[in-house]
mmCIF file of C-alpha atoms and ligand atoms in Angstrom:
data_model
loop_
_atom_site.group_PDB
_atom_site.id
_atom_site.type_symbol
_atom_site.label_atom_id
_atom_site.label_comp_id
_atom_site.label_asym_id
_atom_site.label_seq_id
_atom_site.Cartn_x
_atom_site.Cartn_y
_atom_site.Cartn_z
ATOM 1 C CA MET L 23 113.613 109.328 97.131
ATOM 2 C CA LYS L 24 114.382 105.530 97.260
ATOM 3 C CA LYS L 25 113.196 103.700 100.354
ATOM 4 C CA SER L 26 115.341 101.627 102.297
ATOM 5 C CA ALA L 27 114.429 98.573 104.021
ATOM 6 C CA ALA L 28 114.333 100.413 107.298
ATOM 7 C CA ASP L 29 111.912 102.912 105.639
ATOM 8 C CA LEU L 30 109.698 100.095 104.417
ATOM 9 C CA ARG L 31 109.970 98.362 107.859
ATOM 10 C CA GLU L 32 108.923 101.991 109.598
ATOM 11 C CA MET L 33 105.997 102.075 107.577
ATOM 12 C CA LYS L 34 104.003 99.414 109.798
ATOM 13 C CA GLY L 35 101.130 100.843 111.326
ATOM 14 C CA LYS L 36 101.573 104.082 109.840
ATOM 15 C CA GLU L 37 101.187 103.775 106.004
ATOM 16 C CA PRO L 38 100.221 100.773 103.519
ATOM 17 C CA ILE L 39 103.001 99.848 101.374
ATOM 18 C CA SER L 40 102.452 99.496 97.674
ATOM 19 C CA MET L 41 104.461 96.913 95.633
ATOM 20 C CA LEU L 42 104.151 95.736 92.171
ATOM 21 C CA THR L 43 106.219 93.241 90.231
ATOM 22 C CA ALA L 44 108.099 94.369 87.233
ATOM 23 C CA TYR L 45 110.295 92.542 84.783
ATOM 24 C CA THR L 46 111.094 95.132 82.172
ATOM 25 C CA CYS L 47 112.692 98.767 81.793
ATOM 26 C CA PRO L 48 109.741 100.348 80.545
ATOM 27 C CA ILE L 49 106.964 98.943 82.866
ATOM 28 C CA ALA L 50 109.474 99.811 85.910
ATOM 29 C CA ARG L 51 109.783 103.396 84.431
ATOM 30 C CA CYS L 52 106.017 103.776 84.718
ATOM 31 C CA LEU L 53 105.928 102.278 88.225
ATOM 32 C CA GLU L 54 108.486 104.517 89.414
ATOM 33 C CA ARG L 55 106.505 107.401 87.820
ATOM 34 C CA ALA L 56 103.457 106.320 89.601
ATOM 35 C CA GLY L 57 105.012 106.529 92.938
ATOM 36 C CA ILE L 58 105.004 102.795 93.648
ATOM 37 C CA ASP L 59 106.952 102.095 96.960
ATOM 38 C CA VAL L 60 108.538 98.755 95.900
ATOM 39 C CA ILE L 61 109.102 96.951 92.989
ATOM 40 C CA LEU L 62 109.284 93.060 93.215
ATOM 41 C CA VAL L 63 111.370 91.658 90.238
ATOM 42 C CA GLY L 64 109.408 88.242 90.828
ATOM 43 C CA ASP L 65 110.183 84.760 89.490
ATOM 44 C CA THR L 66 106.265 84.890 88.198
ATOM 45 C CA TRP L 67 108.342 86.355 85.088
ATOM 46 C CA GLY L 68 108.463 82.789 84.112
ATOM 47 C CA MET L 69 104.995 82.088 84.014
ATOM 48 C CA VAL L 70 103.456 85.308 83.087
ATOM 49 C CA GLU L 71 106.175 86.226 80.362
ATOM 50 C CA MET L 72 107.888 83.022 79.301
ATOM 51 C CA GLY L 73 104.744 80.788 79.253
ATOM 52 C CA PHE L 74 106.833 78.365 81.598
ATOM 53 C CA GLU L 75 104.385 75.803 83.628
ATOM 54 C CA SER L 76 106.073 76.899 87.043
ATOM 55 C CA THR L 77 108.490 79.354 88.344
ATOM 56 C CA ARG L 78 110.757 76.416 88.788
ATOM 57 C CA GLN L 79 112.315 77.001 85.354
ATOM 58 C CA VAL L 80 113.450 80.412 86.242
ATOM 59 C CA THR L 81 117.284 80.916 86.571
ATOM 60 C CA MET L 82 119.584 83.300 88.153
ATOM 61 C CA GLU L 83 120.818 84.453 84.741
ATOM 62 C CA HIS L 84 117.168 85.251 83.875
ATOM 63 C CA MET L 85 116.622 87.091 87.059
ATOM 64 C CA CYS L 86 119.733 88.999 86.827
ATOM 65 C CA ASP L 87 118.929 90.301 83.533
ATOM 66 C CA ASN L 88 115.523 91.158 84.725
ATOM 67 C CA ILE L 89 116.827 93.049 87.759
ATOM 68 C CA ALA L 90 119.110 94.987 85.880
ATOM 69 C CA ALA L 91 116.602 95.938 83.267
ATOM 70 C CA VAL L 92 113.994 97.169 86.015
ATOM 71 C CA ARG L 93 116.936 99.069 87.668
ATOM 72 C CA ARG L 94 117.605 101.018 84.463
ATOM 73 C CA GLY L 95 113.972 101.977 84.411
ATOM 74 C CA ALA L 96 113.371 102.619 88.022
ATOM 75 C CA PRO L 97 116.877 104.291 89.517
ATOM 76 C CA ASP L 98 114.980 105.472 92.709
ATOM 77 C CA THR L 99 112.685 102.823 93.778
ATOM 78 C CA HIS L 100 113.583 100.062 96.074
ATOM 79 C CA ILE L 101 113.831 96.766 94.085
ATOM 80 C CA ILE L 102 113.379 93.270 95.613
ATOM 81 C CA GLY L 103 115.149 90.494 93.503
ATOM 82 C CA ASP L 104 113.379 87.145 94.088
ATOM 83 C CA MET L 105 115.638 84.338 94.128
ATOM 84 C CA PRO L 106 114.725 81.570 92.068
ATOM 85 C CA TYR L 107 114.310 77.734 92.781
ATOM 86 C CA GLN L 108 117.325 76.182 94.354
ATOM 87 C CA SER L 109 119.414 79.424 94.196
ATOM 88 C CA ASP L 110 119.045 79.523 97.983
ATOM 89 C CA ALA L 111 119.499 75.763 98.241
ATOM 90 C CA ASN L 112 121.988 76.418 101.419
ATOM 91 C CA ALA L 113 123.612 79.561 103.153
ATOM 92 C CA GLU L 114 126.844 79.765 101.024
ATOM 93 C CA VAL L 115 124.901 79.333 97.504
ATOM 94 C CA ALA L 116 122.311 81.733 98.661
ATOM 95 C CA LEU L 117 124.967 84.343 99.884
ATOM 96 C CA GLY L 118 126.853 84.204 96.587
ATOM 97 C CA ASN L 119 123.473 84.589 94.710
ATOM 98 C CA ALA L 120 121.973 87.158 96.596
ATOM 99 C CA ARG L 121 125.229 89.360 96.163
ATOM 100 C CA ARG L 122 124.891 88.851 92.167
ATOM 101 C CA PHE L 123 121.131 90.210 92.759
ATOM 102 C CA ILE L 124 122.666 93.229 94.595
ATOM 103 C CA ASP L 125 125.531 93.713 91.816
ATOM 104 C CA ALA L 126 122.729 93.536 89.297
ATOM 105 C CA GLY L 127 120.862 96.554 91.017
ATOM 106 C CA ALA L 128 118.468 94.777 93.601
ATOM 107 C CA ASP L 129 118.260 96.529 97.192
ATOM 108 C CA SER L 130 117.019 93.544 98.945
ATOM 109 C CA VAL L 131 115.986 89.608 98.065
ATOM 110 C CA LYS L 132 113.211 87.563 98.559
ATOM 111 C CA LEU L 133 113.341 84.050 99.679
ATOM 112 C CA GLU L 134 110.402 81.598 99.758
ATOM 113 C CA GLY L 135 109.649 79.495 102.787
ATOM 114 C CA PRO L 136 110.874 79.020 106.278
ATOM 115 C CA LYS L 137 114.744 79.185 105.676
ATOM 116 C CA TYR L 138 115.763 80.539 108.840
ATOM 117 C CA ASP L 139 119.510 79.854 108.842
ATOM 118 C CA ILE L 140 119.920 80.914 105.136
ATOM 119 C CA ILE L 141 117.833 84.135 106.033
ATOM 120 C CA GLU L 142 120.191 84.626 109.132
ATOM 121 C CA LYS L 143 123.271 84.329 107.173
ATOM 122 C CA LEU L 144 122.199 86.726 104.375
ATOM 123 C CA VAL L 145 121.074 89.368 107.200
ATOM 124 C CA THR L 146 124.434 88.946 108.974
ATOM 125 C CA GLU L 147 126.515 89.507 105.740
ATOM 126 C CA GLY L 148 124.542 92.760 105.356
ATOM 127 C CA ILE L 149 121.739 91.624 102.859
ATOM 128 C CA GLU L 150 118.182 92.683 103.507
ATOM 129 C CA VAL L 151 115.694 89.522 103.111
ATOM 130 C CA CYS L 152 112.059 89.836 102.471
ATOM 131 C CA GLY L 153 110.301 86.501 103.560
ATOM 132 C CA HIS L 154 107.282 84.647 101.740
ATOM 133 C CA THR L 155 104.799 82.496 103.346
ATOM 134 C CA GLY L 156 101.330 80.913 102.841
ATOM 135 C CA LEU L 157 101.452 79.660 99.298
ATOM 136 C CA THR L 158 104.859 79.296 98.153
ATOM 137 C CA PRO L 159 104.830 78.397 94.285
ATOM 138 C CA GLN L 160 108.421 77.167 94.057
ATOM 139 C CA THR L 161 107.401 74.139 96.075
ATOM 140 C CA VAL L 162 103.622 73.557 95.867
ATOM 141 C CA SER L 163 101.865 71.042 93.448
ATOM 142 C CA SER L 164 98.620 73.086 93.506
ATOM 143 C CA PHE L 165 97.686 76.830 93.437
ATOM 144 C CA LYS L 166 94.923 76.420 96.106
ATOM 145 C CA GLN L 167 94.389 78.780 98.902
ATOM 146 C CA VAL L 168 96.781 77.933 102.055
ATOM 147 C CA GLY L 169 95.666 77.824 105.792
ATOM 148 C CA ARG L 170 92.046 76.873 105.732
ATOM 149 C CA ASP L 171 92.296 74.457 108.251
ATOM 150 C CA GLU L 172 93.905 75.106 111.785
ATOM 151 C CA ARG L 173 96.945 72.972 111.428
ATOM 152 C CA GLU L 174 97.719 74.951 108.008
ATOM 153 C CA ALA L 175 96.904 78.352 109.607
ATOM 154 C CA ASN L 176 99.105 77.595 112.709
ATOM 155 C CA ARG L 177 101.964 76.641 110.378
ATOM 156 C CA VAL L 178 101.667 79.934 108.185
ATOM 157 C CA LEU L 179 101.571 81.876 111.838
ATOM 158 C CA GLU L 180 104.716 79.937 112.953
ATOM 159 C CA HIS L 181 106.452 80.522 109.733
ATOM 160 C CA ALA L 182 105.768 84.341 109.607
ATOM 161 C CA ALA L 183 107.061 84.682 113.209
ATOM 162 C CA GLY L 184 110.031 82.564 112.313
ATOM 163 C CA LEU L 185 111.001 84.735 109.267
ATOM 164 C CA ALA L 186 110.438 87.855 111.435
ATOM 165 C CA ASN L 187 112.722 86.205 113.966
ATOM 166 C CA ALA L 188 115.418 85.480 111.428
ATOM 167 C CA GLY L 189 115.980 89.045 110.573
ATOM 168 C CA CYS L 190 113.380 89.750 107.628
ATOM 169 C CA TYR L 191 112.298 93.098 107.058
ATOM 170 C CA LEU L 192 109.327 92.416 105.145
ATOM 171 C CA VAL L 193 107.014 89.188 104.778
ATOM 172 C CA VAL L 194 104.684 88.402 101.629
ATOM 173 C CA LEU L 195 101.731 86.485 102.579
ATOM 174 C CA GLU L 196 100.167 84.626 99.461
ATOM 175 C CA HIS L 197 96.664 83.463 99.007
ATOM 176 C CA ILE L 198 95.627 82.569 102.585
ATOM 177 C CA PRO L 199 92.300 83.463 104.174
ATOM 178 C CA ALA L 200 91.704 87.120 104.857
ATOM 179 C CA GLU L 201 91.199 86.348 108.627
ATOM 180 C CA LEU L 202 94.419 84.661 108.798
ATOM 181 C CA GLY L 203 96.142 87.459 106.916
ATOM 182 C CA GLU L 204 94.932 89.921 109.647
ATOM 183 C CA GLU L 205 95.919 87.687 112.374
ATOM 184 C CA VAL L 206 99.577 87.153 110.936
ATOM 185 C CA THR L 207 99.846 90.913 110.308
ATOM 186 C CA ARG L 208 99.032 91.757 114.065
ATOM 187 C CA SER L 209 101.290 88.996 115.325
ATOM 188 C CA ILE L 210 104.709 90.104 113.791
ATOM 189 C CA ASP L 211 106.315 93.448 114.012
ATOM 190 C CA ILE L 212 107.602 93.650 110.630
ATOM 191 C CA PRO L 213 105.082 94.678 107.406
ATOM 192 C CA ALA L 214 103.127 91.694 106.232
ATOM 193 C CA ILE L 215 102.570 92.456 102.399
ATOM 194 C CA GLY L 216 99.466 90.626 101.060
ATOM 195 C CA ILE L 217 98.670 88.959 97.923
ATOM 196 C CA GLY L 218 95.341 87.336 98.113
ATOM 197 C CA ALA L 219 95.631 87.641 102.048
ATOM 198 C CA GLY L 220 93.101 90.219 102.905
ATOM 199 C CA SER L 221 92.763 94.061 103.195
ATOM 200 C CA ALA L 222 94.344 94.152 106.860
ATOM 201 C CA CYS L 223 97.744 93.798 105.785
ATOM 202 C CA ASP L 224 100.387 96.295 105.979
ATOM 203 C CA GLY L 225 100.563 96.564 102.084
ATOM 204 C CA GLN L 226 99.867 94.722 99.066
ATOM 205 C CA VAL L 227 101.458 93.464 96.161
ATOM 206 C CA LEU L 228 100.230 92.395 92.587
ATOM 207 C CA VAL L 229 101.663 90.887 89.609
ATOM 208 C CA ILE L 230 101.784 93.355 86.998
ATOM 209 C CA ASN L 231 100.525 91.332 84.150
ATOM 210 C CA ASP L 232 97.358 90.627 86.297
ATOM 211 C CA LEU L 233 96.763 94.486 86.915
ATOM 212 C CA MET L 234 97.401 95.271 83.199
ATOM 213 C CA GLY L 235 94.837 92.242 82.174
ATOM 214 C CA LEU L 236 97.732 91.001 79.981
ATOM 215 C CA GLY L 237 96.890 87.356 79.705
ATOM 216 C CA ASP L 238 94.001 84.876 79.300
ATOM 217 C CA ARG L 239 93.032 84.286 83.033
ATOM 218 C CA TRP L 240 94.113 85.747 86.412
ATOM 219 C CA PRO L 241 94.193 84.595 90.088
ATOM 220 C CA PRO L 242 90.615 85.210 91.793
ATOM 221 C CA PHE L 243 92.350 87.423 94.368
ATOM 222 C CA SER L 244 93.970 89.678 91.521
ATOM 223 C CA LYS L 245 92.169 93.018 90.252
ATOM 224 C CA GLN L 246 92.512 93.888 86.475
ATOM 225 C CA TYR L 247 92.864 97.714 86.298
ATOM 226 C CA LEU L 248 93.409 97.540 82.673
ATOM 227 C CA HIS L 249 92.587 95.074 80.012
ATOM 228 C CA LEU L 250 95.661 95.250 77.998
ATOM 229 C CA ALA L 251 95.436 91.886 76.213
ATOM 230 C CA GLU L 252 92.264 93.225 74.622
ATOM 231 C CA LEU L 253 93.378 96.529 73.701
ATOM 232 C CA LEU L 254 96.566 95.063 72.277
ATOM 233 C CA ARG L 255 94.313 92.464 70.210
ATOM 234 C CA GLU L 256 92.200 95.394 68.816
ATOM 235 C CA ALA L 257 95.314 97.667 68.094
ATOM 236 C CA ALA L 258 97.263 94.642 66.133
ATOM 237 C CA ALA L 259 94.020 93.583 64.325
ATOM 238 C CA ARG L 260 93.614 97.458 63.247
ATOM 239 C CA TYR L 261 97.113 97.642 62.130
ATOM 240 C CA ALA L 262 97.002 94.316 60.213
ATOM 241 C CA ARG L 263 93.762 95.835 58.441
ATOM 242 C CA GLU L 264 95.662 98.954 57.587
ATOM 243 C CA VAL L 265 98.570 97.281 56.119
ATOM 244 C CA LYS L 266 96.395 95.155 54.036
ATOM 245 C CA GLN L 267 94.297 98.129 52.684
ATOM 246 C CA ARG L 268 97.738 100.134 52.233
ATOM 247 C CA VAL L 269 96.204 102.829 54.556
ATOM 248 C CA PHE L 270 99.391 102.462 56.913
ATOM 249 C CA PRO L 271 101.930 104.045 56.324
HETATM 250 O O1 KIV O 315 107.201 86.158 92.081
HETATM 251 C C1 KIV O 315 106.554 86.735 92.513
HETATM 252 O O2 KIV O 315 105.820 87.650 91.634
HETATM 253 C C2 KIV O 315 105.836 87.048 93.608
HETATM 254 C C3 KIV O 315 104.654 87.408 94.164
HETATM 255 C C4 KIV O 315 103.470 86.467 93.770
HETATM 256 C C5 KIV O 315 104.776 87.911 95.238
HETATM 257 O O3 KIV O 315 106.564 86.110 94.496
#
């Protein structure tokens, strides 16, 4: 049964939350069958599927199409739609775009950074919001770990608290030291979902292409449960050989 934002919030301290990204219908279908708690239709799609240099090139149109495809594959799984760069530039713009996500099939939306006023507006209008702090790819110039010194660590702690106060029901913590991930998780009353934030978080999220090993390189904090790029290369080479040798069909 599909989990609501309230159900997910209730899981804090009881059961770790499993979240994976998905961008397409067949992958979403597999994730639903696997019993994943939440699917994030992330703007990482731009980098891992489109070959863009950054997530900043992703548009609302891309994301709405991806959300609709994922919803067709996973009718009974909570779907978070990731608001692309500048789609949440102010409260009015964010509200219009968040509603487009809900119409496309999302159950809630995710925003990067300490956009407290915008989050409050969305929550007041009945849209559930997942926050995102630590490394926030839409606005960084490097993908290095965040929160190593005291000033940065305090900023992450402050942002996580601010996001919870603004009404977020979940917060993603990206690429921060494990000790800081633990401190943030203990300091807020909503679930903290880590991606490179240590094992003490209330749940974990991975980019599906990283999990599948579909790509040439992966973030140091990810884990490859498959080596799909290699399997595909072998299958395609075998197919090419069989066509040349008239073995197939
Ligand atoms: O866009 C995305 O996939 C994300 C994850 C890295 C959390 O924001």
